[in-house]
Short mmCIF file of C-alpha atoms in Angstrom, two decimals:
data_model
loop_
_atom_site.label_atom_id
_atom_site.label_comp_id
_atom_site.label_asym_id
_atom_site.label_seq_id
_atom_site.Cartn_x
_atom_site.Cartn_y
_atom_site.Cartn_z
CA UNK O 1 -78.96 -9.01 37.62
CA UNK O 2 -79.40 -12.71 38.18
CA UNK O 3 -76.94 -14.00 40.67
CA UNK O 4 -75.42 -10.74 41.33
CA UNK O 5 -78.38 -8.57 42.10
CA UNK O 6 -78.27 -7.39 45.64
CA UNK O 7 -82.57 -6.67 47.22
CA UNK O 8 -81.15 -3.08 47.99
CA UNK O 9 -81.07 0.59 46.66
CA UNK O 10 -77.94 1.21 47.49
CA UNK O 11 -74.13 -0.78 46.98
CA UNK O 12 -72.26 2.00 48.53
CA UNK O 13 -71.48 0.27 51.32
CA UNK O 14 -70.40 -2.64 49.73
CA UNK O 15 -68.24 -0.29 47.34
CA UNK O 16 -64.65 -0.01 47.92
CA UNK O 17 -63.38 4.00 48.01
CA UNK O 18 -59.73 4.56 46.31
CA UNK O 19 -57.44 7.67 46.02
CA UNK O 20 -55.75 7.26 42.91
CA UNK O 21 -54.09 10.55 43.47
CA UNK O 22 -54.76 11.74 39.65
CA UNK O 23 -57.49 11.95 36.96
CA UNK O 24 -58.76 8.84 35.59
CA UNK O 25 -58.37 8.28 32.15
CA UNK O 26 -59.70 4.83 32.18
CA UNK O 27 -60.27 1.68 33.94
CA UNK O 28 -60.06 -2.35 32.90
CA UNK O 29 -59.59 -5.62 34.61
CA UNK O 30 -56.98 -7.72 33.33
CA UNK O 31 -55.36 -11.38 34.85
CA UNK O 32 -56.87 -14.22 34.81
CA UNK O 33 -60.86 -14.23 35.38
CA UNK O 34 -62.05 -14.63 39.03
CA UNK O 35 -58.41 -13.45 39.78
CA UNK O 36 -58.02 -10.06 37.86
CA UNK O 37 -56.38 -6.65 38.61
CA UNK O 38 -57.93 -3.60 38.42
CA UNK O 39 -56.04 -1.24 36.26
CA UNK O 40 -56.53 2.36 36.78
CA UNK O 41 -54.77 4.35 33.94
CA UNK O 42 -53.87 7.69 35.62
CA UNK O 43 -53.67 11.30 33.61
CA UNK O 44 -50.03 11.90 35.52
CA UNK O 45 -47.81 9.07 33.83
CA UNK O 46 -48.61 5.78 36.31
CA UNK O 47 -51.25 3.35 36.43
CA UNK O 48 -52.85 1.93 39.71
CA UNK O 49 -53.31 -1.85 40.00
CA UNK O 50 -55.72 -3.08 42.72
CA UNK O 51 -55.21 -6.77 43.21
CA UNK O 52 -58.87 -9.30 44.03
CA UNK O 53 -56.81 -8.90 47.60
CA UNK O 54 -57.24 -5.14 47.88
CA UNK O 55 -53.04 -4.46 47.30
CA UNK O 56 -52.56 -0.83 45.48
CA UNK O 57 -49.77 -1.01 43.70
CA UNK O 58 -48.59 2.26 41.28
CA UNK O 59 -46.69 1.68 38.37
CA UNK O 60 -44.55 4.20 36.54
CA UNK O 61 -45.31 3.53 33.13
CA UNK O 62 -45.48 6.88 31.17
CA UNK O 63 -42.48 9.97 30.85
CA UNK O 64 -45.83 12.28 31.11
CA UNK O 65 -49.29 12.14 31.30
CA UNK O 66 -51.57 9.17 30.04
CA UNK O 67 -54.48 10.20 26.69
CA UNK O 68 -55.54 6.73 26.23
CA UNK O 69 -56.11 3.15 27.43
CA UNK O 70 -57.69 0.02 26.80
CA UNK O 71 -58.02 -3.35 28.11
CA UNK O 72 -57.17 -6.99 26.35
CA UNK O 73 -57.62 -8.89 28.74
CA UNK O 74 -54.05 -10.04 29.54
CA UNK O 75 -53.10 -6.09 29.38
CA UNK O 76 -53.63 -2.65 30.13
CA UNK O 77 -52.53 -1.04 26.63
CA UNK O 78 -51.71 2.98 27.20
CA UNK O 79 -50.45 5.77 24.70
CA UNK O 80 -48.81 8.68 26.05
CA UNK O 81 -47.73 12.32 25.51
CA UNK O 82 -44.12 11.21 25.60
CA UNK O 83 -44.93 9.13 22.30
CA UNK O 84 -44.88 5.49 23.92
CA UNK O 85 -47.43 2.77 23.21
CA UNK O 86 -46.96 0.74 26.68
CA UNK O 87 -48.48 -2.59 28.16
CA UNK O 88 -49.17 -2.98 31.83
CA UNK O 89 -49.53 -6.70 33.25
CA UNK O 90 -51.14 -7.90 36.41
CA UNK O 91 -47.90 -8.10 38.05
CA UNK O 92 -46.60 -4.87 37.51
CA UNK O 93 -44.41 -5.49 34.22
CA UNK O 94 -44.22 -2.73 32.21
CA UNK O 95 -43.31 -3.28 28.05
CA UNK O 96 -42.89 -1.21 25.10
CA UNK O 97 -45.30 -1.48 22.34
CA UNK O 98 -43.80 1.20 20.34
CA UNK O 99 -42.94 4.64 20.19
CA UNK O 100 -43.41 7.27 17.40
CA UNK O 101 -40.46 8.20 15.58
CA UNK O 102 -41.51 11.65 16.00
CA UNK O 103 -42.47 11.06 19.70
CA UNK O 104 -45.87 12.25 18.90
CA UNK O 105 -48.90 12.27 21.26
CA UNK O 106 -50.34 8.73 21.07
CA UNK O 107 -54.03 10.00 20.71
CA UNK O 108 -55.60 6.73 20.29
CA UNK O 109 -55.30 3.03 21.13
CA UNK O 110 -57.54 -0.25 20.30
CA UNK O 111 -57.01 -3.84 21.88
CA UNK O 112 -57.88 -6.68 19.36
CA UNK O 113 -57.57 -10.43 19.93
CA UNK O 114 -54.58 -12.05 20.14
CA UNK O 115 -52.92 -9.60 21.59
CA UNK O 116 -53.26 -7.57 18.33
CA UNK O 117 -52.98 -3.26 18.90
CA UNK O 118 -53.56 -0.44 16.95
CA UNK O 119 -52.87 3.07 17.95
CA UNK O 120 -52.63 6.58 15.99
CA UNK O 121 -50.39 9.67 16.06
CA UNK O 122 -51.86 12.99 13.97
CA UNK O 123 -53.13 11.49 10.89
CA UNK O 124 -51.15 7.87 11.07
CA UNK O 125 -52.79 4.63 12.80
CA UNK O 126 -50.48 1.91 13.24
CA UNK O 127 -51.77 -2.07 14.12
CA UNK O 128 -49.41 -4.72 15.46
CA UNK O 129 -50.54 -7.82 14.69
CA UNK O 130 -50.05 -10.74 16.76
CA UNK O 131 -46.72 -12.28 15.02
CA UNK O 132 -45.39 -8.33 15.73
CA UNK O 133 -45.48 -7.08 12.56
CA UNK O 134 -46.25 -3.67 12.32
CA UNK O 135 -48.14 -2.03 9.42
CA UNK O 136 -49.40 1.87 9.12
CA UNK O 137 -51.69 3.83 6.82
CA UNK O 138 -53.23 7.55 6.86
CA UNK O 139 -56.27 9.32 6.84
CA UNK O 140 -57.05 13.15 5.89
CA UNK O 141 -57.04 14.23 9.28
CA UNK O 142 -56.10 13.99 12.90
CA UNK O 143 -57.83 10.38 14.12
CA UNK O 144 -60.65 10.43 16.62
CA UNK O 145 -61.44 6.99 17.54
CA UNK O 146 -60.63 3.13 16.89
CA UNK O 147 -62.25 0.05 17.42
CA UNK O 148 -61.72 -3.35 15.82
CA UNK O 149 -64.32 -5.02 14.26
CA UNK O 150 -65.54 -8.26 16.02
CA UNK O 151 -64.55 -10.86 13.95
CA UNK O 152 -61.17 -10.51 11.84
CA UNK O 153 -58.30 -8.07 11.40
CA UNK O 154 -60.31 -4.89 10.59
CA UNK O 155 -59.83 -1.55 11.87
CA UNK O 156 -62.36 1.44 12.29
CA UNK O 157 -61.18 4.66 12.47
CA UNK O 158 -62.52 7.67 12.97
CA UNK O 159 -61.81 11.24 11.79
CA UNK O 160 -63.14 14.74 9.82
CA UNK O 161 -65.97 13.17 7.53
CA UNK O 162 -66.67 9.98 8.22
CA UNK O 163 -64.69 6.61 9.26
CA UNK O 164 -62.59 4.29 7.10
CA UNK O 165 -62.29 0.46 7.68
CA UNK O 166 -58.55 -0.97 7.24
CA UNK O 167 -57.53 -4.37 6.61
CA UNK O 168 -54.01 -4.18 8.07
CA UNK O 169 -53.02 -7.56 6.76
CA UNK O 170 -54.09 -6.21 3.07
CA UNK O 171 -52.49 -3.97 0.53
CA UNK O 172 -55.52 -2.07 -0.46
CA UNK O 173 -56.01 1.28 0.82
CA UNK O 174 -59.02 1.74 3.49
CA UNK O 175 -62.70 1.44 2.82
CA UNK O 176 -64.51 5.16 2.97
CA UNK O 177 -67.90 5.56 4.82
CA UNK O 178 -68.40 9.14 4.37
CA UNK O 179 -70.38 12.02 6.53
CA UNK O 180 -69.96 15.30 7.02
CA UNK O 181 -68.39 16.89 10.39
CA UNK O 182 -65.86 15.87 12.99
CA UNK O 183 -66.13 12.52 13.93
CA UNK O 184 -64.47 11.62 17.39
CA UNK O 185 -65.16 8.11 17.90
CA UNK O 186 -66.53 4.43 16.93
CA UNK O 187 -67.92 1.51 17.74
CA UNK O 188 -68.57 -1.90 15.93
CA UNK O 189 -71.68 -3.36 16.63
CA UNK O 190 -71.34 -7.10 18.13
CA UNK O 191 -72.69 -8.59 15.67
CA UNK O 192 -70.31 -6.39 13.16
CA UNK O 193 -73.39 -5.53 11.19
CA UNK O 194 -73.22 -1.50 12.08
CA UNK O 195 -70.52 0.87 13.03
CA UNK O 196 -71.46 3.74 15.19
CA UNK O 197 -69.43 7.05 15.53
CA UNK O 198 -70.04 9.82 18.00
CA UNK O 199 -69.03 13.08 16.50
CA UNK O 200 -68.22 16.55 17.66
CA UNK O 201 -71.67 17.86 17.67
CA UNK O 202 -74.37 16.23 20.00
CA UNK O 203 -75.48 13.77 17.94
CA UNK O 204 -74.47 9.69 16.28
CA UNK O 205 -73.57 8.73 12.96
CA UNK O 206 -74.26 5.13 11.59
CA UNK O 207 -73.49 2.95 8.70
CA UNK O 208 -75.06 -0.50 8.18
CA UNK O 209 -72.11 -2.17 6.63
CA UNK O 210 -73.54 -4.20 3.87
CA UNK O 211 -74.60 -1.51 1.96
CA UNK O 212 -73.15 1.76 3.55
CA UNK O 213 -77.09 3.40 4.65
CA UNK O 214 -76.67 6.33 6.73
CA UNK O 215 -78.27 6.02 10.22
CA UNK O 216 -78.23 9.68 12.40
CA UNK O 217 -79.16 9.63 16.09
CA UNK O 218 -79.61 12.64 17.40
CA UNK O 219 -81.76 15.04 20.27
CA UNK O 220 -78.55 14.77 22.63
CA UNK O 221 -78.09 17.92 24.91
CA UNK O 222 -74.14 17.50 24.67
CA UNK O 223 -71.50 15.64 22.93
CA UNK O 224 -71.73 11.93 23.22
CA UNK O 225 -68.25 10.33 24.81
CA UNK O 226 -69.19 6.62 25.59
CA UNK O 227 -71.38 4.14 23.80
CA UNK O 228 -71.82 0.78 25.15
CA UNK O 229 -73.73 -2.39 23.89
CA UNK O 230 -75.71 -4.34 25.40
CA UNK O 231 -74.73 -7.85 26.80
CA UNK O 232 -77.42 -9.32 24.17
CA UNK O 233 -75.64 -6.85 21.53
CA UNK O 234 -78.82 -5.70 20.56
CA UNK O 235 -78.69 -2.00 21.41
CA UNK O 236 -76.27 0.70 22.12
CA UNK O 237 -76.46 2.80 25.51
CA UNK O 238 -74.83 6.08 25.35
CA UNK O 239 -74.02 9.13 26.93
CA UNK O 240 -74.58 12.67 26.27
CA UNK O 241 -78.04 13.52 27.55
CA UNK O 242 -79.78 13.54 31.24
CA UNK O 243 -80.66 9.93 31.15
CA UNK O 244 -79.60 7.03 29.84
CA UNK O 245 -80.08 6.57 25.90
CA UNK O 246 -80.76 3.15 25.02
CA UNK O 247 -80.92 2.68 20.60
CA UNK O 248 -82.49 -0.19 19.18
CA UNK O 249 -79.98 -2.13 17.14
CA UNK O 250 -82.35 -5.91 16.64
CA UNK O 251 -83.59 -5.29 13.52
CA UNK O 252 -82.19 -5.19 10.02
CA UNK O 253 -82.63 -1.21 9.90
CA UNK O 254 -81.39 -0.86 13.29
CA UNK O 255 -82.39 2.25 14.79
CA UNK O 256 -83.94 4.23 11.33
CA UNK O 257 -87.18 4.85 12.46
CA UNK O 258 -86.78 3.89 15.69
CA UNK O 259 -86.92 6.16 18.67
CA UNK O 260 -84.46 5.17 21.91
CA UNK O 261 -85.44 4.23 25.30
CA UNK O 262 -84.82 6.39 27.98
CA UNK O 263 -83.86 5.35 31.47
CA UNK O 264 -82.07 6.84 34.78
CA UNK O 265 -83.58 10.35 33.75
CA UNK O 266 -81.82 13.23 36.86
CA UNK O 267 -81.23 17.05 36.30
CA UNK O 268 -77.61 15.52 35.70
CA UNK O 269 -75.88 14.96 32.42
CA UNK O 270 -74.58 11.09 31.98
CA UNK O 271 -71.12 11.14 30.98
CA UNK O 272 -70.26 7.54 31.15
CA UNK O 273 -71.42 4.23 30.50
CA UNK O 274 -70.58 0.87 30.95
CA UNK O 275 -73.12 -2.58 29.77
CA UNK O 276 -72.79 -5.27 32.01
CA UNK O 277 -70.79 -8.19 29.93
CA UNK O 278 -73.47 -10.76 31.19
CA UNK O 279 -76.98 -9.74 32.28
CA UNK O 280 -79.47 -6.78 31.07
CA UNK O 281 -77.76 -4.29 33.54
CA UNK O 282 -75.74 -0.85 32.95
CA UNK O 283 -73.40 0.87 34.84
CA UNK O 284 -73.99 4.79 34.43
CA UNK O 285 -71.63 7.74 35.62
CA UNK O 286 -72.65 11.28 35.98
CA UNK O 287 -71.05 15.32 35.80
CA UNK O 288 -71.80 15.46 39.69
CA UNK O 289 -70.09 12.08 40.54
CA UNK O 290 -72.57 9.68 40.49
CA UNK O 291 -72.66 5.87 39.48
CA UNK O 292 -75.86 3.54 39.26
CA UNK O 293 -76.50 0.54 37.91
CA UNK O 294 -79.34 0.62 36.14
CA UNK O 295 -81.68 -2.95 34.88
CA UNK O 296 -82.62 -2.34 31.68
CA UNK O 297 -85.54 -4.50 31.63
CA UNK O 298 -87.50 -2.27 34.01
CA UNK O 299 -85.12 0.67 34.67
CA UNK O 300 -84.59 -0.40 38.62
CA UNK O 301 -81.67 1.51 39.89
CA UNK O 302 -79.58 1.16 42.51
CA UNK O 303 -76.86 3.68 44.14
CA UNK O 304 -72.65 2.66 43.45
CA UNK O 305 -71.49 5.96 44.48
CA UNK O 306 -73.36 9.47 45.85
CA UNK O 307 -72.72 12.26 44.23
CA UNK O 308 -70.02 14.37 45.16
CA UNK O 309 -66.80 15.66 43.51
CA UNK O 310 -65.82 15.98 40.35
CA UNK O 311 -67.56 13.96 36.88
CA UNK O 312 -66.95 10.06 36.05
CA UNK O 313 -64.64 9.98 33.69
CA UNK O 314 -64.09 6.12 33.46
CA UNK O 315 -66.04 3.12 34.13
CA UNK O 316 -65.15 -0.95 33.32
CA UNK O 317 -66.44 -3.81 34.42
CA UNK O 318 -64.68 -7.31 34.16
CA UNK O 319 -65.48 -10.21 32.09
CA UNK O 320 -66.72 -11.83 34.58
CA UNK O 321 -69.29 -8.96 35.41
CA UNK O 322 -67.98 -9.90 39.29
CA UNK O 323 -66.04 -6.28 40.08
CA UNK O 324 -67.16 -2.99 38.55
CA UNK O 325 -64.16 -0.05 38.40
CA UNK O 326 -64.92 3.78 38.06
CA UNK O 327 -62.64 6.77 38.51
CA UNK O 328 -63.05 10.50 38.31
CA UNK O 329 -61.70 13.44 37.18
CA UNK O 330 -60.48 14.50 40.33
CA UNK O 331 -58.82 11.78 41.15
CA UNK O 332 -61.70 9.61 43.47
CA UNK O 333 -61.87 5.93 42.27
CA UNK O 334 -63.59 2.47 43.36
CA UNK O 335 -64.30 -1.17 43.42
CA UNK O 336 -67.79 -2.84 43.55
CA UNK O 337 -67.62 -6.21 44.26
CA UNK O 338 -70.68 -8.19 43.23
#
C-alpha cells in the first residue's frame, strides 16, 4: 500500500464510526482532492456530507427515497423515486439535473467527464452532455446498468439480452452486443477494450469490443453486484462469492481460458468491492458487516470494520486513495483515513 500501508492487522481504530440514520445506497468523495467531502447518498431522500474536518451535514435532496448515485468528482449525481435527477456539491448546494416527464423512478445514473450524465427511466436512458443538451434513446426493456466508456461520449447500457453502446452525440441507433438473460449491470474496462455485465443469474458476461467475442465468467454462489478494476486496469475484482474474485483482463483474450484468483476467502459472502485508485490494494465489504482491505499482490489483509450489523451495501474511496467511505444497510457508516 506504499505510503499508506499501516504495519498492523487492524485500522479500526483509526476508522471513524457514523450514524447516517438510513440505508446506504452509495458513497463518493467529491471537492477538491486533499480537501473532499464525503457524500453518503441515503435510501430516505437526504444525503450526508462529512467534511476532511469531521462536520456532518444532511442535505434534503430527494421528495422520497434515493435508487442511485454516482460520483464526478465535482458532484454527487442521485436519481430518485420522485423522478428527479439531482446534483449534490461539497457545500451543500443542491441542483436539478432533470426530472421525468412522467416522474418515473430514476433507476439508473452514470457520471462522465465534463460534467456529462446519463440516467434511465423504464426503457429510456437520457445523457446530458456538457453544453446541456439533452438527448434520449430506448432499449427493449427496463435498463439495468450504465457506465461510460473511458475515452469519448459512449454509453453502455445494460438490459434483457445483452448491452447496447450509444453514441449520444450521433444519429445512429445503438450498437447491439447480444446474450441471453437479464443483464443488470456494466462495466468498461480501463483500457475500453472489454465491457463486462453482471447479470441476474450468478455469473459475468463479456464482450471484447473489437470484434464482439463472448467471454462468460461464472462458478459464483450468488448474484454479482459490484465489479471493480484494478488500479493497473488489468483485472476486474468482483463480488458474489465467499472471497474475493480477481479476473485476469492483461491479455488480448482477457479472461477466456483463464481461471480467477481468489483472495479474502471467510464463510461470508462478499457483497462489495472497491480497487484502490492508486496501489495494488482492495477494499472488500461483507453480508455480516465486514470491511478489509485486502493487497492483492500477496492477499495480506487487514481489519476496517468487525463484523456486526447488517451487509455493506456501499463502499468508495477518493481519488486520492487518502479516505475510504462505506455504509450499510442498516444505516452504520465510516471514514478511514489513510
Amino acid at each position: 500500500m506504499s505510503d499508506t500501508s499501516v504495519p498492523s492487522n487492524s485500522l479500526v481504530e483509526r476508522t471513524r464510526a457514523i450514524d447516517a440514520g438510513a440505508p446506504v445506497v452509495a458513497v463518493g468523495f467529491v471537492g477538491p482532492k486533499g480537501r473532499d467531502t464525503a457524500a453518503f447518498a441515503l435510501g430516505e431522500e437526504t444525503v450526508l456530507l462529512v467534511g476532511d474536518d469531521g462536520t456532518e451535514r444532511h442535505v434534503a435532496v430527494h421528495g422520497g427515497g434515493i435508487l442511485c448515485a454516482m460520483s464526478d468528482g465535482a458532484r454527487l449525481i442521485t436519481g430518485g423515486d420522485d423522478g428527479r435527477v439531482m446534483a449534490t456539491a461539497p457545500d451543500g448546494t443542491v441542483t436539478e439535473i432533470a426530472v421525468d416527464a412522467k416522474r418515473r423512478w430514476i433507476d439508473r445514473v452514470a457520471a462522465g467527464r465534463d460534467g456529462v450524465v446519463a440516467w434511465s427511466a423504464g426503457k429510456q436512458v437520457f445523457a446530458r452532455t456538457s453544453k446541456g443538451e439533452v438527448r434520449a434513446t430506448e432499449v427493449g426493456s427496463s435498463v439495468g446498468g450504465l457506465a461510460f466508456a473511458p475515452k469519448g461520449l459512449r454509453l453502455a447500457i445494460a438490459h434483457y439480452n445483452g448491452a447496447s453502446l450509444w453514441f449520444p452525440n450521433a444519429q445512429t441507433p445503438p450498437e447491439s452486443l447480444e446474450w441471453k438473460g437479464s443483464h443488470i449491470g456494466v462495466s468498461f474496462s480501463p483500457d475500453g477494450r472489454f465491457l463486462v455485465t453482471s447479470m441476474q443469474e450468478p455469473a459475468l458476461h463479456g464482450w471484447r469490443l473489437a470484434d464482439s467475442k463472448h467471454m462468460r465468467m461464472m462458478g459464483y454462489a450468488a448474484k454479482v453486484r459490484a465489479m471493480s478494476w484494478t488500479a493497473d486496469g488489468r483485472e476486474l475484482a468482483t463480488s458474489g462469492a465467499d472471497t474475493l474474485v480477481i479476473w485476469p483482463f492483461h491479455g488480448k483474450d482477457g479472461p477466456m481460458g483463464q481461471q480467477p484468483r481468489l483472495l479474502a476467502p471467510t464463510a461470508n459472502l462478499v457483497v462489495a468491492v472497491a480497487c484502490h485508485p492508486g496501489q495494488p490494494v482492495a477494499a472488500v465489504g461483507y453480508d455480516n458487516g465486514m470491511v478489509l482491505l485486502v493487497r492483492l499482490e500477496d492477499a495480506a489483509e487487514i481489519v476496517v470494520r468487525h463484523p456486526g450489523g447488517s451487509a455493506v451495501s456501499a463502499l468508495g474511496w477518493n481519488a486520492a486513495g487518502t479516505r475510504l467511505g462505506f455504509g450499510t444497510e442498516d444505516g452504520a457508516a465510516g471514514l478511514l483515513a489513510l
